Coordinates of C-alpha atoms in Angstrom, one line a residue:
M1 CA 0.0 0.0 0.0
R2 CA 1.3 3.4 -0.9
A3 CA 2.1 5.9 1.9
P4 CA 0.8 9.5 1.7
G5 CA 4.1 10.9 0.5
T6 CA 4.9 8.2 -2.1
A7 CA 2.3 8.5 -4.8
K8 CA 3.9 7.9 -8.2
T9 CA 1.5 10.0 -10.3
W10 CA -1.2 12.5 -9.5
R11 CA -3.3 15.1 -11.2
Q12 CA -3.3 18.5 -9.5
R13 CA -6.6 20.4 -9.2
T14 CA -5.9 23.2 -6.8
V15 CA -9.0 24.7 -5.1
A16 CA -8.5 26.9 -2.2
P17 CA -11.2 26.8 0.5
G18 CA -11.6 30.6 0.4
A19 CA -11.1 31.0 -3.4
V20 CA -14.8 30.3 -4.2
A21 CA -17.4 32.8 -3.0
G22 CA -19.8 31.3 -0.6
V23 CA -23.5 31.5 -1.2
A24 CA -25.1 32.8 2.0
L25 CA -28.0 30.6 2.9
A26 CA -30.7 31.5 5.3
L27 CA -29.3 29.0 7.8
A28 CA -28.3 29.5 11.5
L29 CA -26.2 26.6 12.8
A30 CA -24.7 28.4 15.7
T31 CA -25.6 26.9 19.1
S32 CA -27.5 29.9 20.3
V33 CA -29.5 30.5 17.1
A34 CA -32.4 28.4 16.0
P35 CA -32.0 27.2 12.4
A36 CA -34.1 29.0 9.7
H37 CA -34.8 28.0 6.1
A38 CA -32.3 26.9 3.5
D39 CA -32.5 26.3 -0.2
E40 CA -34.3 23.0 -0.8
F41 CA -32.0 20.4 -2.3
Q42 CA -33.3 17.8 -4.7
P43 CA -33.3 14.3 -3.4
A44 CA -30.2 12.2 -4.3
V45 CA -32.1 9.3 -6.0
D46 CA -35.2 11.1 -7.1
Q47 CA -35.6 12.2 -10.6
V48 CA -38.2 15.0 -10.6
V49 CA -40.5 15.2 -13.6
Q50 CA -41.7 18.7 -13.9
I51 CA -45.4 18.0 -14.5
P52 CA -48.3 18.4 -12.1
A53 CA -49.9 15.1 -11.1
E54 CA -52.9 14.1 -9.0
S55 CA -53.0 10.3 -9.5
L56 CA -51.0 7.5 -11.2
A57 CA -51.6 4.2 -13.0
L58 CA -49.2 1.6 -14.5
N59 CA -49.4 -0.1 -17.9
N60 CA -47.6 -3.3 -17.3
S61 CA -47.4 -4.3 -21.0
R62 CA -45.7 -1.0 -22.0
N63 CA -43.8 -0.3 -18.7
A64 CA -45.4 3.1 -18.9
V65 CA -46.8 5.2 -16.1
Y66 CA -49.8 7.5 -16.7
A67 CA -50.3 10.6 -14.6
A68 CA -53.5 12.6 -14.5
S69 CA -53.6 16.3 -13.7
R70 CA -56.1 19.0 -14.4
D71 CA -57.2 18.9 -18.1
A72 CA -54.3 16.5 -19.0
V73 CA -53.0 13.0 -19.0
Y74 CA -49.3 12.3 -19.4
T75 CA -47.4 9.2 -20.2
I76 CA -44.0 8.8 -18.6
V77 CA -41.6 6.4 -20.3
A78 CA -37.9 6.3 -19.4
G79 CA -38.3 9.4 -17.2
G80 CA -39.7 11.5 -20.0
A81 CA -43.2 13.0 -19.8
H82 CA -45.5 13.4 -22.9
Y83 CA -49.0 14.6 -23.4
V84 CA -51.6 12.0 -24.2
H85 CA -54.6 14.2 -24.3
T86 CA -56.4 17.1 -22.7
G87 CA -59.9 17.6 -21.4
T88 CA -60.2 15.5 -18.2
G89 CA -61.4 18.4 -16.0
F90 CA -60.4 17.9 -12.3
P91 CA -59.2 14.3 -12.1
D92 CA -60.2 12.1 -9.2
E93 CA -58.6 8.7 -10.1
I94 CA -56.8 7.1 -13.1
A95 CA -56.7 3.5 -14.1
V96 CA -55.4 1.6 -17.2
N97 CA -56.2 -1.6 -19.0
S98 CA -52.7 -3.0 -20.0
K99 CA -54.3 -5.4 -22.5
T100 CA -56.2 -2.8 -24.5
N101 CA -53.9 0.1 -23.7
K102 CA -56.8 2.3 -22.7
V103 CA -56.6 4.8 -19.9
Y104 CA -59.6 5.8 -17.8
V105 CA -59.8 9.0 -15.8
T106 CA -62.7 9.9 -13.5
G107 CA -63.1 13.6 -13.0
H108 CA -65.6 16.4 -12.3
N109 CA -66.3 19.6 -14.1
K110 CA -67.0 22.3 -11.5
T111 CA -68.4 24.7 -14.1
M112 CA -70.9 22.3 -15.5
E113 CA -71.4 20.5 -12.2
E114 CA -71.1 17.0 -13.7
S115 CA -68.9 13.9 -13.3
T116 CA -67.1 12.4 -16.2
L117 CA -65.1 9.3 -17.3
S118 CA -62.5 10.1 -19.9
V119 CA -61.5 7.0 -22.0
V120 CA -58.2 7.5 -23.8
D121 CA -56.9 5.0 -26.4
T122 CA -53.2 5.4 -26.1
E123 CA -52.7 3.6 -29.4
T124 CA -54.5 6.3 -31.4
S125 CA -54.7 9.1 -28.9
Y126 CA -58.5 9.1 -29.5
F127 CA -60.5 9.8 -26.4
S128 CA -64.1 10.1 -25.4
V129 CA -65.8 11.6 -22.4
L130 CA -68.7 9.8 -20.7
R131 CA -71.2 11.6 -18.4
L132 CA -71.8 10.0 -15.0
D133 CA -74.2 10.6 -12.1
N134 CA -72.1 12.3 -9.5
S135 CA -69.2 9.8 -9.5
S136 CA -67.2 9.6 -6.3
G137 CA -64.1 8.9 -8.5
V138 CA -63.6 5.4 -7.1
M139 CA -62.7 3.0 -9.9
A140 CA -61.3 -0.4 -10.7
V141 CA -60.5 -2.2 -14.0
N142 CA -60.8 -5.9 -14.8
E143 CA -58.4 -6.6 -17.6
E144 CA -59.7 -10.1 -18.2
T145 CA -63.3 -9.1 -18.8
N146 CA -62.4 -5.6 -20.2
K147 CA -64.8 -3.9 -17.8
V148 CA -64.5 -0.8 -15.7
Y149 CA -66.3 -0.6 -12.3
L150 CA -67.2 2.8 -11.0
S151 CA -69.0 4.2 -7.9
T152 CA -71.7 6.9 -8.3
D153 CA -74.0 8.5 -5.8
T154 CA -76.8 6.0 -6.9
G155 CA -74.6 2.9 -6.8
L156 CA -72.1 1.0 -8.9
V157 CA -72.0 0.9 -12.7
T158 CA -69.9 -1.0 -15.2
V159 CA -68.4 0.3 -18.4
D160 CA -67.9 -2.0 -21.3
G161 CA -64.3 -1.5 -22.5
N162 CA -65.3 -2.2 -26.1
T163 CA -68.5 -0.2 -26.5
N164 CA -68.2 2.3 -23.6
V165 CA -71.8 1.3 -22.6
I166 CA -72.6 2.1 -19.0
T167 CA -74.7 -0.5 -17.1
P168 CA -75.9 -0.1 -13.5
V169 CA -75.2 -2.9 -11.0
P170 CA -78.7 -3.8 -9.6
G171 CA -79.2 -3.3 -5.9
S172 CA -75.7 -1.8 -5.4
L173 CA -74.8 1.0 -3.1
P174 CA -72.1 3.7 -3.5
A175 CA -68.6 2.3 -2.7
S176 CA -65.7 3.9 -0.9
D177 CA -63.2 1.4 -2.4
L178 CA -63.2 -1.2 -5.2
A179 CA -60.9 -4.2 -5.7
V180 CA -60.8 -6.7 -8.6
N181 CA -59.7 -10.4 -8.5
P182 CA -58.9 -11.0 -12.2
V183 CA -58.6 -14.8 -11.5
S184 CA -62.1 -15.3 -10.1
N185 CA -63.5 -12.2 -12.1
K186 CA -65.1 -11.0 -8.9
T187 CA -65.2 -7.3 -7.9
Y188 CA -65.3 -6.4 -4.2
A189 CA -67.1 -3.1 -3.3
L190 CA -66.7 -1.6 0.1
S191 CA -70.0 0.0 1.0
G192 CA -70.6 1.2 4.6
T193 CA -69.6 -1.7 6.9
S194 CA -70.1 -4.4 4.4
V195 CA -68.4 -5.7 1.3
N196 CA -70.6 -6.4 -1.8
V197 CA -69.3 -9.1 -4.2
V198 CA -70.1 -8.4 -7.9
D199 CA -69.7 -11.5 -10.1
S200 CA -68.5 -11.5 -13.8
T201 CA -72.1 -10.9 -15.0
G202 CA -72.4 -7.7 -13.2
Q203 CA -74.7 -9.0 -10.4
I204 CA -74.2 -8.9 -6.7
S205 CA -73.6 -12.5 -5.7
S206 CA -73.2 -12.0 -1.9
T207 CA -72.8 -9.4 0.8
I208 CA -70.2 -9.8 3.6
P209 CA -70.8 -7.9 6.8
L210 CA -67.6 -6.9 8.5
E211 CA -69.2 -5.5 11.7
A212 CA -66.5 -2.8 12.0
P213 CA -66.8 0.9 11.6
G214 CA -64.2 3.0 9.8
I215 CA -63.4 0.6 7.0
L216 CA -60.6 2.2 5.0
R217 CA -59.8 0.2 1.9
L218 CA -59.5 -3.3 0.3
A219 CA -56.7 -5.3 -1.2
V220 CA -56.9 -8.5 -3.2
N221 CA -54.4 -11.4 -3.4
P222 CA -55.5 -13.2 -6.6
A223 CA -53.0 -16.1 -6.1
K224 CA -54.4 -16.8 -2.6
N225 CA -58.0 -15.9 -3.5
K226 CA -58.2 -13.7 -0.5
V227 CA -59.4 -10.1 0.2
Y228 CA -58.1 -7.9 3.0
A229 CA -60.2 -5.2 4.5
I230 CA -58.5 -2.6 6.6
T231 CA -60.5 -0.9 9.4
D232 CA -59.8 2.1 11.7
D233 CA -62.3 3.8 13.9
K234 CA -59.6 6.0 15.7
T235 CA -59.7 3.9 18.8
R236 CA -58.8 0.5 17.4
S237 CA -57.9 -0.9 14.0
S238 CA -57.9 -4.3 12.3
I239 CA -57.2 -6.5 9.3
K240 CA -60.2 -8.6 8.2
V241 CA -59.6 -11.5 5.8
I242 CA -62.3 -12.6 3.3
D243 CA -62.0 -16.1 1.8
G244 CA -62.6 -15.5 -1.9
A245 CA -63.8 -19.1 -2.5
T246 CA -66.7 -18.9 -0.1
D247 CA -66.9 -15.0 0.3
T248 CA -67.0 -15.3 4.0
L249 CA -65.0 -13.7 6.8
S250 CA -62.1 -16.1 7.7
G251 CA -59.9 -14.1 10.1
T252 CA -59.3 -10.9 12.0
L253 CA -56.3 -9.2 13.6
E254 CA -57.0 -6.2 15.8
W255 CA -54.9 -3.5 17.4
D256 CA -55.6 -0.6 19.8
S257 CA -53.6 1.9 17.5
T258 CA -54.3 4.0 14.5
I259 CA -53.5 2.8 10.9
E260 CA -52.1 5.5 8.6
S261 CA -51.5 3.5 5.5
F262 CA -51.5 0.0 4.0
A263 CA -50.0 -2.1 1.3
L264 CA -49.9 -5.8 0.3
N265 CA -47.2 -7.8 -1.4
P266 CA -49.2 -10.4 -3.3
V267 CA -46.1 -12.5 -3.9
T268 CA -45.1 -13.0 -0.3
D269 CA -48.6 -12.4 1.1
Q270 CA -47.1 -9.9 3.5
L271 CA -49.2 -7.0 4.7
Y272 CA -47.4 -3.7 5.6
I273 CA -49.3 -1.2 7.8
G274 CA -48.2 2.3 8.6
S275 CA -49.0 2.9 12.2
V276 CA -48.5 5.6 14.9
K277 CA -47.9 3.1 17.7
P278 CA -46.0 1.4 19.3
A279 CA -43.4 4.0 18.2
E280 CA -43.8 7.6 17.1
G281 CA -44.0 6.1 13.6
S282 CA -43.6 2.5 12.5
V283 CA -44.4 -0.1 9.9
R284 CA -46.2 -3.2 11.1
V285 CA -45.5 -6.4 9.2
V286 CA -48.2 -9.1 9.1
D287 CA -48.1 -12.6 7.5
G288 CA -51.4 -12.8 5.5
T289 CA -51.7 -16.6 5.9
S290 CA -51.1 -16.9 9.6
L291 CA -52.1 -13.3 10.6
K292 CA -49.0 -13.4 12.8
E293 CA -47.2 -10.0 13.3
S294 CA -43.5 -9.6 13.2
A295 CA -41.7 -6.9 15.2
P296 CA -42.7 -3.5 13.9
I297 CA -40.1 -1.6 11.9
P298 CA -39.5 1.8 13.6
A299 CA -39.8 5.0 11.6
S300 CA -38.6 8.5 12.5
S301 CA -42.0 10.0 11.8
R302 CA -45.5 9.0 10.6
V303 CA -45.8 6.9 7.5
N304 CA -47.9 8.8 4.9
S305 CA -48.0 6.2 2.2
L306 CA -46.6 2.8 1.2
A307 CA -45.6 1.3 -2.1
I308 CA -44.3 -2.2 -2.8
N309 CA -42.2 -3.8 -5.5
P310 CA -43.2 -7.4 -5.5
S311 CA -40.2 -8.4 -7.8
T312 CA -37.6 -7.1 -5.4
N313 CA -39.6 -7.5 -2.2
K314 CA -38.9 -3.9 -1.2
V315 CA -41.3 -1.6 0.6
Y316 CA -41.1 2.2 0.2
A317 CA -42.6 4.2 3.0
S318 CA -43.1 7.9 2.8
L319 CA -42.2 9.6 6.1
S320 CA -44.3 12.7 7.1
E321 CA -41.2 14.7 8.1
G322 CA -39.2 13.9 5.0
G323 CA -37.4 10.9 3.6
T324 CA -38.5 7.6 2.2
A325 CA -37.7 4.4 4.2
V326 CA -36.7 1.6 1.8
I327 CA -37.5 -1.7 3.7
D328 CA -36.1 -5.0 2.7
G329 CA -39.0 -7.4 2.9
G330 CA -36.8 -10.3 3.8
T331 CA -34.5 -8.9 6.4
K332 CA -36.9 -6.1 7.6
Q333 CA -34.0 -3.7 7.6
A334 CA -34.7 -0.1 6.5
T335 CA -32.6 2.5 4.8
V336 CA -33.9 6.0 4.5
I337 CA -33.2 8.0 1.3
S338 CA -33.7 11.7 0.8
S339 CA -37.1 12.8 -0.6
S340 CA -39.9 15.1 0.1
P341 CA -43.0 13.5 1.8
W342 CA -45.3 11.9 -0.8
H343 CA -48.9 10.9 -0.5
S344 CA -49.2 8.3 -3.2
G345 CA -46.9 6.1 -5.2
I346 CA -46.9 3.3 -7.8
V347 CA -44.1 0.8 -8.6
S348 CA -43.0 -0.3 -12.1
P349 CA -41.4 -3.7 -11.3
A350 CA -39.9 -4.0 -14.8
E351 CA -38.0 -0.8 -14.3
N352 CA -37.5 -1.2 -10.6
K353 CA -38.6 2.4 -10.1
V354 CA -41.2 4.0 -7.9
Y355 CA -43.3 6.9 -9.2
V356 CA -44.5 9.2 -6.4
I357 CA -46.5 12.4 -6.1
A358 CA -45.1 15.0 -3.7
D359 CA -46.8 18.4 -3.6
S360 CA -48.6 17.6 -6.9
T361 CA -45.3 17.0 -8.6
L362 CA -44.2 13.7 -10.0
A363 CA -40.9 12.2 -8.8
I364 CA -39.1 9.0 -9.5
I365 CA -37.2 6.9 -7.0
D366 CA -34.7 4.6 -8.8
G367 CA -34.6 1.3 -7.1
N368 CA -31.5 0.3 -9.0
V369 CA -29.3 2.9 -7.2
D370 CA -27.4 1.5 -4.3
V371 CA -25.5 3.9 -2.0
P372 CA -22.4 2.3 -0.7
A373 CA -21.8 2.1 3.1
K374 CA -20.0 5.3 4.1
N375 CA -16.9 3.7 5.5
D376 CA -16.8 0.4 3.6
F377 CA -13.2 0.4 2.5
N378 CA -12.8 -3.3 1.8
G379 CA -16.0 -3.7 -0.2
D380 CA -17.7 -6.3 2.0
G381 CA -20.8 -4.1 2.5
T382 CA -20.1 -3.2 6.2
P383 CA -18.5 0.0 7.6
D384 CA -14.8 -0.1 8.6
V385 CA -12.5 2.1 10.7
L386 CA -9.1 3.5 9.7
A387 CA -6.6 4.4 12.4
R388 CA -3.1 5.9 12.4
D389 CA -0.7 4.9 15.1
Q390 CA 2.1 7.0 16.7
F391 CA 4.6 5.7 14.0
G392 CA 2.5 6.9 11.1
V393 CA 1.3 3.5 10.1
L394 CA -2.3 3.4 8.8
W395 CA -4.4 0.4 9.9
L396 CA -7.7 -0.8 8.5
Y397 CA -10.0 -2.3 11.1
P398 CA -12.7 -4.1 9.1
G399 CA -16.1 -4.2 10.8
N400 CA -17.9 -7.5 11.0
G401 CA -21.3 -5.9 10.4
A402 CA -22.5 -6.7 13.9
G403 CA -20.6 -4.1 16.0
G404 CA -17.3 -6.1 16.2
W405 CA -14.1 -6.5 14.2
L406 CA -12.3 -8.7 11.8
A407 CA -8.4 -8.9 11.8
R408 CA -6.8 -5.5 11.2
I409 CA -4.7 -4.9 8.1
Q410 CA -1.9 -2.4 7.5
V411 CA -2.9 -0.2 4.6
G412 CA -0.2 2.5 4.6
Q413 CA 2.8 4.2 6.3
G414 CA 4.2 7.7 6.6
W415 CA 0.8 9.2 7.4
N416 CA 2.3 11.4 10.1
V417 CA 2.7 14.1 7.4
M418 CA -1.1 14.5 7.6
N419 CA -2.8 16.6 10.3
S420 CA -6.4 15.9 9.3
M421 CA -7.9 12.8 7.7
I422 CA -11.6 12.1 7.0
S423 CA -13.7 9.5 5.3
P424 CA -16.2 11.4 3.1
G425 CA -17.6 8.3 1.4
D426 CA -17.4 7.8 -2.4
F427 CA -15.9 11.2 -3.3
N428 CA -14.9 10.5 -6.9
G429 CA -18.0 8.6 -8.0
D430 CA -16.3 5.3 -8.9
G431 CA -18.4 3.3 -6.3
N432 CA -15.5 2.9 -3.8
V433 CA -15.0 4.7 -0.5
D434 CA -12.2 7.3 -0.5
V435 CA -10.1 9.3 2.0
L436 CA -9.3 13.0 2.1
A437 CA -6.2 14.1 4.0
R438 CA -4.7 17.5 4.6
D439 CA -0.9 17.9 4.9
H440 CA 1.0 20.5 6.9
E441 CA 1.2 22.9 3.9
G442 CA -2.6 23.0 3.6
L443 CA -2.9 20.8 0.6
L444 CA -5.9 18.5 0.5
W445 CA -5.2 15.1 -1.0
L446 CA -7.7 12.6 -2.4
Y447 CA -6.8 8.9 -1.8
P448 CA -9.2 7.0 -4.0
G449 CA -10.1 3.6 -2.5
N450 CA -9.8 0.6 -4.7
G451 CA -12.7 -1.2 -3.1
S452 CA -10.6 -3.9 -1.5
G453 CA -8.9 -2.0 1.3
G454 CA -6.2 -0.4 -0.8
W455 CA -5.5 2.8 -2.7
L456 CA -5.3 4.1 -6.2
N457 CA -3.0 7.0 -7.1
R458 CA -3.5 10.0 -4.9
E459 CA -4.2 13.5 -6.3
V460 CA -4.4 17.1 -4.9
V461 CA -8.0 18.4 -4.8
G462 CA -7.4 21.6 -2.8
S463 CA -5.0 24.1 -1.3
G464 CA -5.3 26.7 1.4
W465 CA -7.0 24.3 3.8
Q466 CA -4.7 25.1 6.7
G467 CA -7.1 27.9 7.6
M468 CA -9.7 25.3 8.6
T469 CA -9.8 24.2 12.3
A470 CA -12.1 21.3 11.7
I471 CA -12.9 19.2 8.6
D472 CA -15.2 16.2 8.4
G473 CA -17.1 14.1 5.9
V474 CA -20.8 14.6 6.2
G475 CA -22.1 12.1 3.5
D476 CA -24.5 13.4 0.9
F477 CA -25.4 16.6 2.7
T478 CA -26.8 18.5 -0.3
G479 CA -28.9 15.7 -1.5
D480 CA -27.4 15.5 -5.0
G481 CA -26.0 12.0 -4.7
S482 CA -22.4 13.1 -4.1
A483 CA -20.2 13.0 -1.0
D484 CA -19.7 16.4 0.7
V485 CA -17.4 17.9 3.3
V486 CA -18.1 20.3 6.2
A487 CA -15.3 22.6 7.4
R488 CA -15.0 25.3 10.1
S489 CA -12.8 28.3 9.6
S490 CA -10.6 29.9 12.3
E491 CA -13.3 32.6 12.7
G492 CA -15.9 30.0 13.6
W493 CA -17.7 30.1 10.2
L494 CA -19.1 26.8 9.0
W495 CA -18.9 25.9 5.3
I496 CA -20.3 23.0 3.2
Y497 CA -18.0 22.0 0.4
P498 CA -20.3 20.0 -2.0
G499 CA -18.5 17.3 -3.9
N500 CA -19.3 17.2 -7.7
G501 CA -19.3 13.4 -7.7
N502 CA -16.1 13.3 -9.8
G503 CA -13.4 14.1 -7.3
G504 CA -13.9 17.8 -7.4
W505 CA -16.0 20.6 -5.9
L506 CA -19.1 22.7 -6.5
E507 CA -19.4 26.2 -5.1
R508 CA -19.0 26.2 -1.3
R509 CA -21.9 27.3 0.9
Y510 CA -21.8 29.2 4.1
V511 CA -24.1 27.5 6.6
G512 CA -23.4 28.9 10.1
F513 CA -21.4 31.0 12.5
G514 CA -20.2 30.7 16.1
W515 CA -18.9 27.2 15.7
N516 CA -15.7 28.0 17.6
A517 CA -17.7 27.1 20.7
M518 CA -17.7 23.5 19.5
S519 CA -14.7 21.3 20.4
E520 CA -15.7 18.5 18.0
I521 CA -17.8 18.4 14.8
T522 CA -18.7 15.0 13.3
G523 CA -20.8 14.0 10.3
V524 CA -23.0 11.1 11.3
T525 CA -24.8 10.5 8.0
D526 CA -28.6 10.1 8.6
F527 CA -28.6 9.7 12.4
N528 CA -32.4 10.3 12.9
Q529 CA -33.5 8.4 9.8
D530 CA -35.3 11.3 8.0
G531 CA -33.4 10.8 4.7
T532 CA -30.8 13.6 5.2
S533 CA -27.3 13.8 6.6
D534 CA -26.9 15.1 10.1
L535 CA -24.1 16.7 12.2
I536 CA -23.1 16.0 15.8
A537 CA -21.2 18.7 17.7
R538 CA -19.8 18.8 21.2
D539 CA -19.6 22.1 23.0
S540 CA -17.0 23.3 25.5
N541 CA -19.1 22.0 28.4
G542 CA -19.2 18.5 27.1
A543 CA -22.8 18.6 25.9
L544 CA -23.5 16.8 22.6
W545 CA -25.8 18.3 20.1
L546 CA -27.6 16.9 17.1
Y547 CA -28.1 19.2 14.1
P548 CA -30.7 17.4 11.9
R549 CA -31.2 18.6 8.4
N550 CA -34.5 18.4 6.6
N551 CA -35.7 19.3 3.1
Y552 CA -36.4 22.9 4.0
G553 CA -33.4 23.8 6.1
W554 CA -32.3 23.0 9.6
E555 CA -34.4 21.6 12.4
T556 CA -33.8 22.9 15.9
S557 CA -30.7 21.4 17.4
K558 CA -31.3 19.1 20.3
Q559 CA -29.0 18.1 23.1
V560 CA -28.5 14.3 23.0
G561 CA -25.9 13.8 25.6
Q562 CA -23.6 15.3 28.3
G563 CA -20.3 14.5 29.9
W564 CA -18.8 13.9 26.5
N565 CA -15.6 15.8 27.5
A566 CA -14.4 12.4 28.6
M567 CA -14.2 11.4 25.0
N568 CA -11.2 12.6 23.0
S569 CA -12.2 11.3 19.6
L570 CA -15.6 11.0 17.9
M571 CA -16.5 9.5 14.5
G572 CA -19.6 8.6 12.5
P573 CA -18.9 5.3 10.7
G574 CA -22.4 4.8 9.4
D575 CA -24.3 1.7 10.4
F576 CA -21.6 -0.1 12.3
N577 CA -23.7 -2.8 14.1
G578 CA -25.9 -3.8 11.2
D579 CA -29.3 -2.7 12.5
G580 CA -29.9 -0.2 9.6
R581 CA -29.3 2.9 11.7
A582 CA -26.3 5.3 11.9
D583 CA -24.0 4.9 14.9
I584 CA -21.2 6.8 16.6
L585 CA -17.8 5.5 17.9
A586 CA -16.1 7.4 20.7
R587 CA -12.7 6.9 22.4
N588 CA -12.1 7.9 26.0
A589 CA -8.8 8.9 27.7
A590 CA -8.2 5.3 28.8
G591 CA -8.1 4.2 25.2
E592 CA -11.5 2.4 25.3
L593 CA -13.6 2.5 22.2
W594 CA -17.3 2.7 22.7
L595 CA -20.2 2.1 20.3
Y596 CA -23.2 4.4 20.7
A597 CA -25.8 2.6 18.6
G598 CA -28.3 5.0 17.0
N599 CA -31.9 3.9 17.1
G600 CA -33.3 6.1 14.3
T601 CA -34.4 8.9 16.7
R602 CA -32.7 11.7 18.5
S603 CA -32.0 9.8 21.7
W604 CA -29.1 7.7 22.8
P605 CA -29.1 4.1 24.1
T606 CA -26.6 2.6 26.4
A607 CA -23.1 2.5 25.0
T608 CA -21.2 -0.8 24.3
K609 CA -17.5 -1.1 24.6
V610 CA -16.0 -2.5 21.4
G611 CA -12.3 -2.1 21.9
T612 CA -9.4 -1.3 24.3
G613 CA -5.9 0.0 23.7
W614 CA -6.9 2.6 21.2
N615 CA -4.9 5.4 23.0
V616 CA -1.9 4.4 20.8
M617 CA -3.8 5.8 17.8
T618 CA -3.2 9.5 16.9
A619 CA -6.2 9.6 14.5
I620 CA -9.3 7.5 14.1
F621 CA -11.6 8.0 11.1

C-alpha cells in the first residue's frame, strides 16, 4: 500500500477553500440561534419530472406510467413525460387496462357540475368523455373481462371496454373502495360496513358484513384468492380477511392503535401497515396466511403512504417529516433515502422504479441505485474504521457488520505528514469509498479507495486548507448524490463544500457561524433516519448536540448527551452494528472505544465497549 508521500503520479486540481465565493443561505447553525430555512435540495435518488400530477396508473405491458392532472393525461416512459390528451377536467382517479392500452380517468367539471369518465386510447390518442351521475371517483379495471367498475351516488356501474356502454349494477350502493380479483373475475365493493361481491355478469352475488366501523380500503391477493379489509375507527384498527372461494370472513387481527397507510405484497402475502404506535412512527408487518405479526419496523415519523415492488420484495414508506424508508421485505432492515414527503406512489417492477406524487409534482425513485456504506473500505458491505498509530502506520479495522471487528490490516505508512484525515464516502464517484487528507502545507489530497482495502494514485484536490480548524465528511449533505465535506474556519464560520461526484467541488456554501464554541464536529450521515445527513457537535461544556437537516433547512438542534468531554475522539462510521441505523464511535482517555448505537431517533441508548488500547492511535476516522 502506498504511503501519503509516495504517490507515483497525481493530477493536481488546486481549489483553495476561500477562493470560491460562498452563497449565504438562510441557515443558522450556531448553538445559540435556531435554524431557519435553506435552499431546498433535490433528493439524491429522485428524478423530478416537472409535471403536475394528482393520480397515477401503471401499464404493465408497456412499462409506462400514466399521470392525471387538471385537463391533461401524461405518459411517462424512461423518465420523459409526454402529453396523451387534454380535457379530463379535475381528475379524481386514473386506471389503465394494460391489455387494451386504454386509460380511464374519473373527474368532475366544476363549471358544468357534472362527473365524467374520460376514456383514452393510447394507441390512437383518440378519447371520449362519458357523463356520470355524480361519481365519487372510485374506480377499478378488470383486464380479463375488459370492464371498468365505478361508484356513483346512486350505486355501482360497469363500463364495457369495447363499447363504452354504461350499465348499473342492480341493488348496489355507493362504494368507498373497489378491488378486482382477475382470476375469479369478482369485484369487491366496500359499502358502509359491508363488502358487496359483484360477479362476472355484473350482479351482486353476496354481501359480507364486517361489523366494523371506519373501513378504509380493500386489497386482493389473486393467487391466494383472499381479500383484505383494513378498518380504523380511531380507537382501534384491524385487518379482516375474506375467503374468496366462499366469500365469508375467515380471520381478524386487531390493534388498539391507528393505521395511517396500508400495502400488500401479493407474492409473499405480507401486509405492511403504517401505524402511529408502538413508536412515534412504525411499519407493522403481518403474514397474511397466519395473521402473525413480526416486530414493527420503527420509523422516524408518521408513514404517509406505502408502495411495494413485489419483484424485489422492497417496501417504500413515505415519512411525514421527510425521507423515504426503503425496507427489505426479507431482512426487515430499513434504509432512508432523501425525498420530500409523498402521498401516493406506484411501482414499475420491470424498471425497478417508484413513481410518487409529492406536492402535486411527480418524482421517480430509482430502485437500481445502491448507495455504498459510508466507511466500507474493503467492499464487503459493512463499515470499517481507519486508524493511524504513533509511528504513522495506517491500519484498516474491518467491521464484521454486527458491532465487532475482523483482523486488522496495514494499509499505509508515513501518514504522520497528515494533520487531518476524513472518510467522506465515495468522493470521486467510482463506487468505492475514499479518504481525504490534509498535509502541513494545507494541501488536500484525495486517496481513492480501490474497493478492497487499498488505494489508487492520490491527487491534490485543494489548497489553502490550513485555515480550517475542523474538517469532516458529512455524507451526501446537499442531496445531489455526491459526498460532501463540512469545514470550520478559524473565525468560527461553518462551510459546506459540496462534492461534484467526480473528485472535485461545486461552489461552497456558508451554513453557520459561532462554531468555535464546539470542540468537536462530526458528520454522522442520517442519524435520525429522515433521509438527510446530520451533524453531531460537542460544546466546551461536554454537551453533545444533534443538528438534523430536513428538506427545508435545519431543524432545531437538540442536546442528546452530556459529559462527552471524557471522549477525545468521535467518528460517525455509518451503520456499524448492522441494524440499519447510523451509529457513533467514541474513544475515551483510557483508550477504550465505545459504540453508541443509533436507534433512528434523536435519543441515545446505552453504550457498548467495542475495543481497548486505542490510545496508541493518533487519529481514528
